[in-house]
Amino acid sequence: MKKYLEIARAYMKAQLIWRADVFVDVILSVAKILFAWILWSILFEGKEQIAGLEFHTMISYYIISSYLFQMEKSAEISQQMTGMLRNGTFSKYMVIPVQTQGYFVAMEAGKIAFSSGIGFLATVLWFCLFRISIVHTVNWMILLWGIIMVVLGLLFMALLNYFLGIFLENLRRSVLFS
């Protein structure tokens, strides 16, 4: 387990290399939320509720869902797997004393940890800057199950994209060589 934590930590640190990419991600997430703020402000102008939802409820939902959507970057695993199989560099993982699937899940966990930290800071900034009162349920069991579902969803997407990357590359090879 320790070796997978080291892999995750290494990939989390590796995200800092692409500073411009991180900066652009933050700017784009802030811009996306700003445009949503403007659009929802226009829609809610002169109204207390729309379909039973208040303005702060809708903005809270949008900001939190944007944050969760930004965390999921597992499509990169599929592209990376396909590229490594195609270029013949996948064999280097046969020498590393870890399971290939575990390696890629740990890699995804490192990337998610970094992007979720940056996204969390941007989200907190939005709530503080615009004085949005975060709307959430008071039932702690629902919040706990929601967090569990987010973690399981991220794991599912990472594994799905990992297996799709392998499958699509094998399918491409079978079509090319048949």
PDB file of C-alpha atoms in Angstrom:
ATOM      1  CA  MET A   1       0.000   0.000   0.000  1.00  0.00           C
ATOM      2  CA  LYS A   2       2.895   2.329   0.796  1.00  0.00           C
ATOM      3  CA  LYS A   3       4.261   2.068  -2.740  1.00  0.00           C
ATOM      4  CA  TYR A   4       0.907   3.155  -4.185  1.00  0.00           C
ATOM      5  CA  LEU A   5       0.859   6.171  -1.847  1.00  0.00           C
ATOM      6  CA  GLU A   6       4.325   7.092  -3.101  1.00  0.00           C
ATOM      7  CA  ILE A   7       3.099   6.839  -6.697  1.00  0.00           C
ATOM      8  CA  ALA A   8       0.133   9.089  -5.880  1.00  0.00           C
ATOM      9  CA  ARG A   9       2.418  11.572  -4.096  1.00  0.00           C
ATOM     10  CA  ALA A  10       4.823  11.643  -7.049  1.00  0.00           C
ATOM     11  CA  TYR A  11       2.038  12.368  -9.528  1.00  0.00           C
ATOM     12  CA  MET A  12       0.575  15.012  -7.231  1.00  0.00           C
ATOM     13  CA  LYS A  13       3.951  16.763  -7.176  1.00  0.00           C
ATOM     14  CA  ALA A  14       4.329  16.287 -10.926  1.00  0.00           C
ATOM     15  CA  GLN A  15       1.214  18.389 -11.465  1.00  0.00           C
ATOM     16  CA  LEU A  16       3.167  21.395 -10.166  1.00  0.00           C
ATOM     17  CA  ILE A  17       5.484  21.168 -13.182  1.00  0.00           C
ATOM     18  CA  TRP A  18       2.691  22.341 -15.451  1.00  0.00           C
ATOM     19  CA  ARG A  19       2.153  25.677 -13.681  1.00  0.00           C
ATOM     20  CA  ALA A  20       0.600  27.353 -16.703  1.00  0.00           C
ATOM     21  CA  ASP A  21      -1.853  24.463 -17.053  1.00  0.00           C
ATOM     22  CA  VAL A  22      -2.820  24.779 -13.379  1.00  0.00           C
ATOM     23  CA  PHE A  23      -3.218  28.535 -13.748  1.00  0.00           C
ATOM     24  CA  VAL A  24      -5.415  28.152 -16.845  1.00  0.00           C
ATOM     25  CA  ASP A  25      -7.537  25.487 -15.078  1.00  0.00           C
ATOM     26  CA  VAL A  26      -8.142  27.843 -12.152  1.00  0.00           C
ATOM     27  CA  ILE A  27      -8.960  30.775 -14.434  1.00  0.00           C
ATOM     28  CA  LEU A  28     -11.350  28.673 -16.521  1.00  0.00           C
ATOM     29  CA  SER A  29     -13.146  27.289 -13.467  1.00  0.00           C
ATOM     30  CA  VAL A  30     -13.504  30.796 -12.032  1.00  0.00           C
ATOM     31  CA  ALA A  31     -14.750  32.102 -15.390  1.00  0.00           C
ATOM     32  CA  LYS A  32     -17.260  29.257 -15.683  1.00  0.00           C
ATOM     33  CA  ILE A  33     -18.660  29.998 -12.249  1.00  0.00           C
ATOM     34  CA  LEU A  34     -18.688  33.741 -12.970  1.00  0.00           C
ATOM     35  CA  PHE A  35     -20.749  33.212 -16.117  1.00  0.00           C
ATOM     36  CA  ALA A  36     -23.124  30.925 -14.210  1.00  0.00           C
ATOM     37  CA  TRP A  37     -23.416  33.611 -11.506  1.00  0.00           C
ATOM     38  CA  ILE A  38     -24.300  36.226 -14.131  1.00  0.00           C
ATOM     39  CA  LEU A  39     -26.821  34.004 -15.918  1.00  0.00           C
ATOM     40  CA  TRP A  40     -28.545  32.875 -12.718  1.00  0.00           C
ATOM     41  CA  SER A  41     -28.613  36.464 -11.449  1.00  0.00           C
ATOM     42  CA  ILE A  42     -30.443  37.495 -14.614  1.00  0.00           C
ATOM     43  CA  LEU A  43     -32.891  34.597 -14.317  1.00  0.00           C
ATOM     44  CA  PHE A  44     -33.591  35.269 -10.637  1.00  0.00           C
ATOM     45  CA  GLU A  45     -33.910  39.030 -11.082  1.00  0.00           C
ATOM     46  CA  GLY A  46     -37.054  40.122  -9.250  1.00  0.00           C
ATOM     47  CA  LYS A  47     -37.891  36.549  -8.168  1.00  0.00           C
ATOM     48  CA  GLU A  48     -37.372  34.818  -4.852  1.00  0.00           C
ATOM     49  CA  GLN A  49     -37.637  31.283  -6.236  1.00  0.00           C
ATOM     50  CA  ILE A  50     -37.709  29.405  -9.504  1.00  0.00           C
ATOM     51  CA  ALA A  51     -39.280  25.946  -9.357  1.00  0.00           C
ATOM     52  CA  GLY A  52     -38.912  25.949  -5.568  1.00  0.00           C
ATOM     53  CA  LEU A  53     -35.193  26.770  -5.599  1.00  0.00           C
ATOM     54  CA  GLU A  54     -33.671  29.974  -4.270  1.00  0.00           C
ATOM     55  CA  PHE A  55     -30.728  31.770  -5.869  1.00  0.00           C
ATOM     56  CA  HIS A  56     -28.186  30.648  -3.240  1.00  0.00           C
ATOM     57  CA  THR A  57     -29.396  27.063  -3.532  1.00  0.00           C
ATOM     58  CA  MET A  58     -28.877  27.062  -7.288  1.00  0.00           C
ATOM     59  CA  ILE A  59     -25.463  28.735  -7.084  1.00  0.00           C
ATOM     60  CA  SER A  60     -24.355  26.331  -4.318  1.00  0.00           C
ATOM     61  CA  TYR A  61     -25.410  23.393  -6.459  1.00  0.00           C
ATOM     62  CA  TYR A  62     -23.609  24.768  -9.516  1.00  0.00           C
ATOM     63  CA  ILE A  63     -20.368  25.565  -7.703  1.00  0.00           C
ATOM     64  CA  ILE A  64     -20.209  22.183  -5.952  1.00  0.00           C
ATOM     65  CA  SER A  65     -21.077  20.254  -9.120  1.00  0.00           C
ATOM     66  CA  SER A  66     -18.437  22.228 -11.068  1.00  0.00           C
ATOM     67  CA  TYR A  67     -15.898  21.348  -8.403  1.00  0.00           C
ATOM     68  CA  LEU A  68     -16.771  17.647  -8.570  1.00  0.00           C
ATOM     69  CA  PHE A  69     -16.718  17.659 -12.368  1.00  0.00           C
ATOM     70  CA  GLN A  70     -13.284  19.306 -12.389  1.00  0.00           C
ATOM     71  CA  MET A  71     -11.900  16.570 -10.115  1.00  0.00           C
ATOM     72  CA  GLU A  72     -12.649  13.757 -12.551  1.00  0.00           C
ATOM     73  CA  LYS A  73      -9.806  13.617 -15.052  1.00  0.00           C
ATOM     74  CA  SER A  74      -9.650   9.883 -15.653  1.00  0.00           C
ATOM     75  CA  ALA A  75     -10.058  10.161 -19.419  1.00  0.00           C
ATOM     76  CA  GLU A  76      -6.351  11.005 -19.396  1.00  0.00           C
ATOM     77  CA  ILE A  77      -5.678   7.465 -18.160  1.00  0.00           C
ATOM     78  CA  SER A  78      -7.372   6.006 -21.204  1.00  0.00           C
ATOM     79  CA  GLN A  79      -5.404   8.241 -23.560  1.00  0.00           C
ATOM     80  CA  GLN A  80      -2.161   7.564 -21.722  1.00  0.00           C
ATOM     81  CA  MET A  81      -2.721   3.782 -21.750  1.00  0.00           C
ATOM     82  CA  THR A  82      -3.468   3.824 -25.461  1.00  0.00           C
ATOM     83  CA  GLY A  83      -0.405   5.944 -26.174  1.00  0.00           C
ATOM     84  CA  MET A  84       1.892   3.701 -24.134  1.00  0.00           C
ATOM     85  CA  LEU A  85       0.577   0.551 -25.778  1.00  0.00           C
ATOM     86  CA  ARG A  86       0.909   2.110 -29.215  1.00  0.00           C
ATOM     87  CA  ASN A  87       4.432   3.436 -28.602  1.00  0.00           C
ATOM     88  CA  GLY A  88       5.667   0.287 -26.891  1.00  0.00           C
ATOM     89  CA  THR A  89       6.511   2.033 -23.598  1.00  0.00           C
ATOM     90  CA  PHE A  90       3.932   0.075 -21.603  1.00  0.00           C
ATOM     91  CA  SER A  91       6.428  -2.741 -21.023  1.00  0.00           C
ATOM     92  CA  LYS A  92       8.337  -0.631 -18.482  1.00  0.00           C
ATOM     93  CA  TYR A  93       5.455  -1.278 -16.064  1.00  0.00           C
ATOM     94  CA  MET A  94       6.145  -4.984 -16.234  1.00  0.00           C
ATOM     95  CA  VAL A  95       9.395  -4.340 -14.320  1.00  0.00           C
ATOM     96  CA  ILE A  96       7.932  -2.143 -11.568  1.00  0.00           C
ATOM     97  CA  PRO A  97       6.940  -4.270  -8.552  1.00  0.00           C
ATOM     98  CA  VAL A  98       3.335  -3.017  -8.579  1.00  0.00           C
ATOM     99  CA  GLN A  99       0.217  -4.074 -10.396  1.00  0.00           C
ATOM    100  CA  THR A 100      -0.357  -2.032 -13.535  1.00  0.00           C
ATOM    101  CA  GLN A 101      -3.969  -1.330 -12.658  1.00  0.00           C
ATOM    102  CA  GLY A 102      -3.000  -0.207  -9.150  1.00  0.00           C
ATOM    103  CA  TYR A 103      -0.294   2.019 -10.602  1.00  0.00           C
ATOM    104  CA  PHE A 104      -2.754   3.850 -12.809  1.00  0.00           C
ATOM    105  CA  VAL A 105      -5.345   4.180 -10.043  1.00  0.00           C
ATOM    106  CA  ALA A 106      -2.663   5.638  -7.757  1.00  0.00           C
ATOM    107  CA  MET A 107      -1.584   7.968 -10.558  1.00  0.00           C
ATOM    108  CA  GLU A 108      -5.184   9.137 -10.955  1.00  0.00           C
ATOM    109  CA  ALA A 109      -5.498   9.582  -7.176  1.00  0.00           C
ATOM    110  CA  GLY A 110      -2.443  11.852  -7.182  1.00  0.00           C
ATOM    111  CA  LYS A 111      -3.838  13.950 -10.007  1.00  0.00           C
ATOM    112  CA  ILE A 112      -7.247  14.137  -8.318  1.00  0.00           C
ATOM    113  CA  ALA A 113      -5.716  15.141  -4.983  1.00  0.00           C
ATOM    114  CA  PHE A 114      -3.889  18.040  -6.607  1.00  0.00           C
ATOM    115  CA  SER A 115      -6.775  19.277  -8.750  1.00  0.00           C
ATOM    116  CA  SER A 116      -9.270  18.899  -5.907  1.00  0.00           C
ATOM    117  CA  GLY A 117      -7.025  20.972  -3.632  1.00  0.00           C
ATOM    118  CA  ILE A 118      -6.823  23.773  -6.196  1.00  0.00           C
ATOM    119  CA  GLY A 119     -10.552  23.463  -6.920  1.00  0.00           C
ATOM    120  CA  PHE A 120     -11.376  23.550  -3.221  1.00  0.00           C
ATOM    121  CA  LEU A 121      -9.469  26.811  -2.815  1.00  0.00           C
ATOM    122  CA  ALA A 122     -11.293  28.324  -5.799  1.00  0.00           C
ATOM    123  CA  THR A 123     -14.645  27.125  -4.428  1.00  0.00           C
ATOM    124  CA  VAL A 124     -14.025  28.562  -0.964  1.00  0.00           C
ATOM    125  CA  LEU A 125     -12.893  31.800  -2.592  1.00  0.00           C
ATOM    126  CA  TRP A 126     -16.177  32.000  -4.495  1.00  0.00           C
ATOM    127  CA  PHE A 127     -18.280  31.408  -1.418  1.00  0.00           C
ATOM    128  CA  CYS A 128     -16.327  34.072   0.516  1.00  0.00           C
ATOM    129  CA  LEU A 129     -15.954  36.606  -2.284  1.00  0.00           C
ATOM    130  CA  PHE A 130     -19.609  36.676  -3.293  1.00  0.00           C
ATOM    131  CA  ARG A 131     -20.938  35.955   0.213  1.00  0.00           C
ATOM    132  CA  ILE A 132     -22.849  32.942  -1.008  1.00  0.00           C
ATOM    133  CA  SER A 133     -24.354  31.028   1.832  1.00  0.00           C
ATOM    134  CA  ILE A 134     -23.679  27.396   1.022  1.00  0.00           C
ATOM    135  CA  VAL A 135     -26.890  25.425   1.053  1.00  0.00           C
ATOM    136  CA  HIS A 136     -26.599  21.828   2.202  1.00  0.00           C
ATOM    137  CA  THR A 137     -28.600  19.228   3.997  1.00  0.00           C
ATOM    138  CA  VAL A 138     -28.522  19.091   7.777  1.00  0.00           C
ATOM    139  CA  ASN A 139     -28.620  15.302   7.731  1.00  0.00           C
ATOM    140  CA  TRP A 140     -25.004  14.186   8.239  1.00  0.00           C
ATOM    141  CA  MET A 141     -25.729  10.669   6.999  1.00  0.00           C
ATOM    142  CA  ILE A 142     -26.743  12.050   3.600  1.00  0.00           C
ATOM    143  CA  LEU A 143     -23.524  14.094   3.461  1.00  0.00           C
ATOM    144  CA  LEU A 144     -21.460  11.049   4.449  1.00  0.00           C
ATOM    145  CA  TRP A 145     -23.113   8.869   1.812  1.00  0.00           C
ATOM    146  CA  GLY A 146     -22.632  11.653  -0.740  1.00  0.00           C
ATOM    147  CA  ILE A 147     -18.890  11.749  -0.031  1.00  0.00           C
ATOM    148  CA  ILE A 148     -18.694   7.951  -0.267  1.00  0.00           C
ATOM    149  CA  MET A 149     -20.525   8.062  -3.610  1.00  0.00           C
ATOM    150  CA  VAL A 150     -18.126  10.704  -4.948  1.00  0.00           C
ATOM    151  CA  VAL A 151     -15.096   8.577  -4.013  1.00  0.00           C
ATOM    152  CA  LEU A 152     -16.643   5.433  -5.506  1.00  0.00           C
ATOM    153  CA  GLY A 153     -17.642   7.350  -8.636  1.00  0.00           C
ATOM    154  CA  LEU A 154     -14.094   8.621  -9.127  1.00  0.00           C
ATOM    155  CA  LEU A 155     -12.714   5.104  -8.655  1.00  0.00           C
ATOM    156  CA  PHE A 156     -15.264   3.698 -11.096  1.00  0.00           C
ATOM    157  CA  MET A 157     -14.416   6.293 -13.758  1.00  0.00           C
ATOM    158  CA  ALA A 158     -10.675   5.709 -13.336  1.00  0.00           C
ATOM    159  CA  LEU A 159     -11.081   1.944 -13.747  1.00  0.00           C
ATOM    160  CA  LEU A 160     -13.533   2.321 -16.623  1.00  0.00           C
ATOM    161  CA  ASN A 161     -11.195   4.576 -18.562  1.00  0.00           C
ATOM    162  CA  TYR A 162      -8.229   2.322 -17.743  1.00  0.00           C
ATOM    163  CA  PHE A 163      -9.988  -0.739 -19.153  1.00  0.00           C
ATOM    164  CA  LEU A 164     -11.365   1.201 -22.133  1.00  0.00           C
ATOM    165  CA  GLY A 165      -7.845   2.345 -22.991  1.00  0.00           C
ATOM    166  CA  ILE A 166      -6.591  -1.232 -23.012  1.00  0.00           C
ATOM    167  CA  PHE A 167      -9.659  -2.506 -24.866  1.00  0.00           C
ATOM    168  CA  LEU A 168      -9.538   0.146 -27.585  1.00  0.00           C
ATOM    169  CA  GLU A 169      -5.853  -0.378 -28.209  1.00  0.00           C
ATOM    170  CA  ASN A 170      -6.338  -4.150 -28.448  1.00  0.00           C
ATOM    171  CA  LEU A 171      -9.279  -3.608 -30.773  1.00  0.00           C
ATOM    172  CA  ARG A 172      -7.174  -1.300 -32.953  1.00  0.00           C
ATOM    173  CA  ARG A 173      -4.375  -3.871 -33.099  1.00  0.00           C
ATOM    174  CA  SER A 174      -6.724  -6.714 -33.983  1.00  0.00           C
ATOM    175  CA  VAL A 175      -8.204  -4.662 -36.827  1.00  0.00           C
ATOM    176  CA  LEU A 176      -4.766  -3.627 -38.090  1.00  0.00           C
ATOM    177  CA  PHE A 177      -3.271  -7.126 -38.009  1.00  0.00           C
ATOM    178  CA  SER A 178      -6.234  -9.078 -39.321  1.00  0.00           C
TER     179      SER A 178
END
